[in-house]
Coordinates of C-alpha atoms in Angstrom, one line a residue:
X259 CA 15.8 145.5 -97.9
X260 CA 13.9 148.1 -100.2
X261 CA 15.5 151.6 -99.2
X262 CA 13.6 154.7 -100.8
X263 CA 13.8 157.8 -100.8
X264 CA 12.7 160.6 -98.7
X265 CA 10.6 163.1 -100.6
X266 CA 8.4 165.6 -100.1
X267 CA 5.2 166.0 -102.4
X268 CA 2.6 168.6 -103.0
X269 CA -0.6 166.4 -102.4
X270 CA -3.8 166.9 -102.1
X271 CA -3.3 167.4 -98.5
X272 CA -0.8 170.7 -98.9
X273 CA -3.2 172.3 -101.2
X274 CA -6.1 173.8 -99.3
X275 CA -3.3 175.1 -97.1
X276 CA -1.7 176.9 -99.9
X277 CA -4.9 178.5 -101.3
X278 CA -4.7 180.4 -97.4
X279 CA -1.4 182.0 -98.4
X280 CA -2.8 183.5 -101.5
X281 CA -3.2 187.3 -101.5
X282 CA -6.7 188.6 -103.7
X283 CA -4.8 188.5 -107.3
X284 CA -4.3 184.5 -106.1
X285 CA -0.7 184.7 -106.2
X286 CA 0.8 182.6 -103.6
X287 CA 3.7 184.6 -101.5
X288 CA 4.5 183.5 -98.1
X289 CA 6.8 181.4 -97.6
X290 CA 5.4 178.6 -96.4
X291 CA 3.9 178.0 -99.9
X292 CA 7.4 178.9 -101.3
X293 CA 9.2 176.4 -98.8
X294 CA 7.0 173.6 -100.3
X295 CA 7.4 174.4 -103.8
X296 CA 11.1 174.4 -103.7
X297 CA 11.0 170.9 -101.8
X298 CA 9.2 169.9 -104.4
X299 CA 11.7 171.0 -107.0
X300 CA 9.3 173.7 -108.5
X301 CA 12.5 176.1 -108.6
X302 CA 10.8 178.6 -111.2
X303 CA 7.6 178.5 -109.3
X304 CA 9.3 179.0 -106.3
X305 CA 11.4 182.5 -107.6
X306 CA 8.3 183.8 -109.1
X307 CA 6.9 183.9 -105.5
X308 CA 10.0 185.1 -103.6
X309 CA 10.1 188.2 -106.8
X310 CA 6.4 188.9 -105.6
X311 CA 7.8 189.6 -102.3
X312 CA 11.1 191.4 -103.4
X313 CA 8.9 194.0 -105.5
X314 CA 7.1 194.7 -102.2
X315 CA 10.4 195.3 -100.9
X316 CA 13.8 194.9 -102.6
X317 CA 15.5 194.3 -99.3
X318 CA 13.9 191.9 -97.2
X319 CA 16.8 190.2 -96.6
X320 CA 14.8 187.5 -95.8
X321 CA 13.8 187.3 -99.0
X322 CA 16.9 187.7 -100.3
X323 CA 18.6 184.9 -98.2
X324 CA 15.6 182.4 -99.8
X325 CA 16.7 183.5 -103.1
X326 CA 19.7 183.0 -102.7
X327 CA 18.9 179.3 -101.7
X328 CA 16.8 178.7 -104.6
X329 CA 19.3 179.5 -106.8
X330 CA 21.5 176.6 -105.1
X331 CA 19.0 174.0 -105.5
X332 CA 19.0 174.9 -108.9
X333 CA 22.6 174.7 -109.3
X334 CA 23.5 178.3 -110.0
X335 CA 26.1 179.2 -107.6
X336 CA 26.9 182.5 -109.3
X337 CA 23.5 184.0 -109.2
X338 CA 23.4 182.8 -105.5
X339 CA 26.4 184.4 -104.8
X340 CA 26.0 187.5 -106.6
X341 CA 22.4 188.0 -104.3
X342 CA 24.6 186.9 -101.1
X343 CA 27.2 189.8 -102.0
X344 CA 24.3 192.8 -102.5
X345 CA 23.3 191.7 -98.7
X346 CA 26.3 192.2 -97.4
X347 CA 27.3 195.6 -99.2
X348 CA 24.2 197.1 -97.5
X349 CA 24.6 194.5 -94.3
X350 CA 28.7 193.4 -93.7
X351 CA 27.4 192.0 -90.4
X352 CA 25.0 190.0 -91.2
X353 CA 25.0 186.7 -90.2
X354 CA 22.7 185.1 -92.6
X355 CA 24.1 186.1 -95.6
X356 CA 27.8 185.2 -94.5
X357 CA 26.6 181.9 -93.5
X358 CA 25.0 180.7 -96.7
X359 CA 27.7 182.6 -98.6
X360 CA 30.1 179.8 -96.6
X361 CA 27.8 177.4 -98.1
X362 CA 28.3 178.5 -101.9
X363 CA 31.8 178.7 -101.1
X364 CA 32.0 175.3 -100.0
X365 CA 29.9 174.0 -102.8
X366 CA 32.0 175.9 -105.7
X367 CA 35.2 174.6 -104.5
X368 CA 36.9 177.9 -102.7
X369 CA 37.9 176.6 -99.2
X370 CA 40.3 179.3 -98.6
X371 CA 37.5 181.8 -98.9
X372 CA 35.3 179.9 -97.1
X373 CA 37.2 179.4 -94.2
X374 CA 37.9 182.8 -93.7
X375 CA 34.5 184.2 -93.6
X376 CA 33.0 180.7 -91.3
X377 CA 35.9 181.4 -88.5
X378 CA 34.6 184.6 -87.2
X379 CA 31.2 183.1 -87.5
X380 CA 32.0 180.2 -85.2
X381 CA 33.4 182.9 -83.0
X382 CA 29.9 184.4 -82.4
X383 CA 27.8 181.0 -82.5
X384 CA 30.2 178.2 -81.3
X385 CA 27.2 175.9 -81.0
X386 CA 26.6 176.3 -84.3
X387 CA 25.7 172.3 -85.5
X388 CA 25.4 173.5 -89.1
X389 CA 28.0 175.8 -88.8
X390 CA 30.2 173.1 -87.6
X391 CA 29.4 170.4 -90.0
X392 CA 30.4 172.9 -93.0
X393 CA 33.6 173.6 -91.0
X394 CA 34.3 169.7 -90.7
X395 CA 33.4 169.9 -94.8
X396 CA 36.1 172.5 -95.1
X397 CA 39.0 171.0 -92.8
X398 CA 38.5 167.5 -95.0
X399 CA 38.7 169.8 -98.4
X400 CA 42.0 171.2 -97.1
X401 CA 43.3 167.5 -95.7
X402 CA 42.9 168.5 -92.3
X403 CA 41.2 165.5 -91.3
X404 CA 42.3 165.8 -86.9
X405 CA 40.8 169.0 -87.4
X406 CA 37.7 167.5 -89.1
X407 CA 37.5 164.9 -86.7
X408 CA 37.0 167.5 -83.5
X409 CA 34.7 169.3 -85.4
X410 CA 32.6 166.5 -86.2
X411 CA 32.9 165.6 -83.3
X412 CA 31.4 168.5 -81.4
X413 CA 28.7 168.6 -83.7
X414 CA 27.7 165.1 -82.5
X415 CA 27.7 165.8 -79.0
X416 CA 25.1 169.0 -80.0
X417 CA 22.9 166.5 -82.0
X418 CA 23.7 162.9 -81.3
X419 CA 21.2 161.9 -83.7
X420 CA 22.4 164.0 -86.5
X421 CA 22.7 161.5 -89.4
X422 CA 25.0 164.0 -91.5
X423 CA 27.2 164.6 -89.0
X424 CA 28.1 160.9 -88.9
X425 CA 28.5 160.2 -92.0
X426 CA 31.2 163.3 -92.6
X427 CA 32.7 161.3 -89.2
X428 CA 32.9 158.2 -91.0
X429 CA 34.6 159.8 -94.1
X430 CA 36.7 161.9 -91.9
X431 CA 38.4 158.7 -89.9
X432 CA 38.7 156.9 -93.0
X433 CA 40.6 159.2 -95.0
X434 CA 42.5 159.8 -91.8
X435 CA 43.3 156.1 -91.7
X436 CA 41.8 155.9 -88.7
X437 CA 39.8 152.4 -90.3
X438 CA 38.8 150.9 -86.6
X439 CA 37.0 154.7 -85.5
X440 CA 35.3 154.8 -89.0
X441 CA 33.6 150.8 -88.7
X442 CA 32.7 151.3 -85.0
X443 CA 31.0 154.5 -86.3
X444 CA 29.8 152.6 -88.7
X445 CA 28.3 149.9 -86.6
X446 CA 26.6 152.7 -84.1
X447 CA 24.9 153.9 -86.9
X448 CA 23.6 150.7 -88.3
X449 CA 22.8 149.5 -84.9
X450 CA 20.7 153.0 -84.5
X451 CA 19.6 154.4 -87.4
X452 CA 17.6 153.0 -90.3
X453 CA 18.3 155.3 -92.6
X454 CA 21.9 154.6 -92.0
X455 CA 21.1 151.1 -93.1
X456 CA 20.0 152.4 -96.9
X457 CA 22.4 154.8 -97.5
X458 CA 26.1 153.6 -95.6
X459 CA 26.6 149.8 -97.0
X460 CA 26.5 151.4 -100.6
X461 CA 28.4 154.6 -99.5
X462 CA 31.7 153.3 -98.0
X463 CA 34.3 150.8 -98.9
X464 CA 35.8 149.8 -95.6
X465 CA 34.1 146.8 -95.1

């Protein structure tokens, strides 16, 4: 079985749709156009847009927050962070900015940090899926795999078809030991999910 990836491409199709989101210079600045170019990988492309809407006004937080996620695609966690912390001098409370700080967090390896600033957010939004998933991504950091597990858990019952959410499952019972939990996942998965089928028989070892 050939498994391929999923990707998403700026045909032929996209383009008379982006020539709509072009103001009279021709520069492209909504963010639809700036959502496809950054699936794409366009990166650069993609900031030169989100600028065009900054210099309109520096704090669209909005803005801000898509910057900030460009810059994470592109690997640069500091500049990502560094737009994530101006937000929330101006903003403390806002809940964007905290959340996708928790994601830089998580990616650069400071749990303790994250943790801190994701369990007041699951306070206000307990049905959170994303939200939980990073939170089952932190307890497995730490080692707290139980935790994980619940976590996950939940997440699953909010989106039984959330792919990710099983996967961190399957990782969660196996490091927990918990080898009989992580193949019947394993089996739901392959029994539901297609997708499942390319990407768990090369991913795990408990087979």
């Amino acid at each position: 079985m050939q498994c391929l990836p999923h990707q998403y491409s700026l045909t032929d199709f996209h383009l008379p749709f982006l020539s709509l989101f072009k103001n009279q210079e021709g520069e492209i600045f909504t963010y639809t156009a700036i959502d496809l170019l950054n699936a794409n990988g366009k990166y650069e492309e993609a900031l030169e847009k989100i600028n065009i809407l900054l210099e309109n006004d520096p704090s669209d937080e909005q803005a801000l927050i898509t910057k900030s996620g460009i810059f994470m695609k592109m690997g640069d966690f500091a500049s990502a962070q560094s737009v994530l912390n101006n937000i929330l001098k101006k903003n403390p409370e806002s809940y964007s900015a905290r959340r996708s700080l928790v994601q830089v967090l998580l990616r650069t390896g400071w749990y303790e940090q994250a943790n801190s600033i994701i369990v007041p957010l699951m306070v206000e939004t307990p049905s959170d899926t994303a939200l939980l998933l990073m939170k089952g991504q932190l307890s497995m950091a730490l080692n707290n795999y139980e935790q994980a597990i619940q976590e996950l858990i939940k997440a699953k019952t909010l989106e039984t078809d959330n792919l990710f959410a099983s996967e961190l499952l399957v990782k969660a019972y196996e490091n927990s030991g918990e080898l009989r939990s992580a193949i019947s996942e394993v089996n739901h998965l392959l029994r539901n999910s297609f997708f499942a089928q390319c990407r768990l028989w090369s991913s795990y070892s408990i087979y």
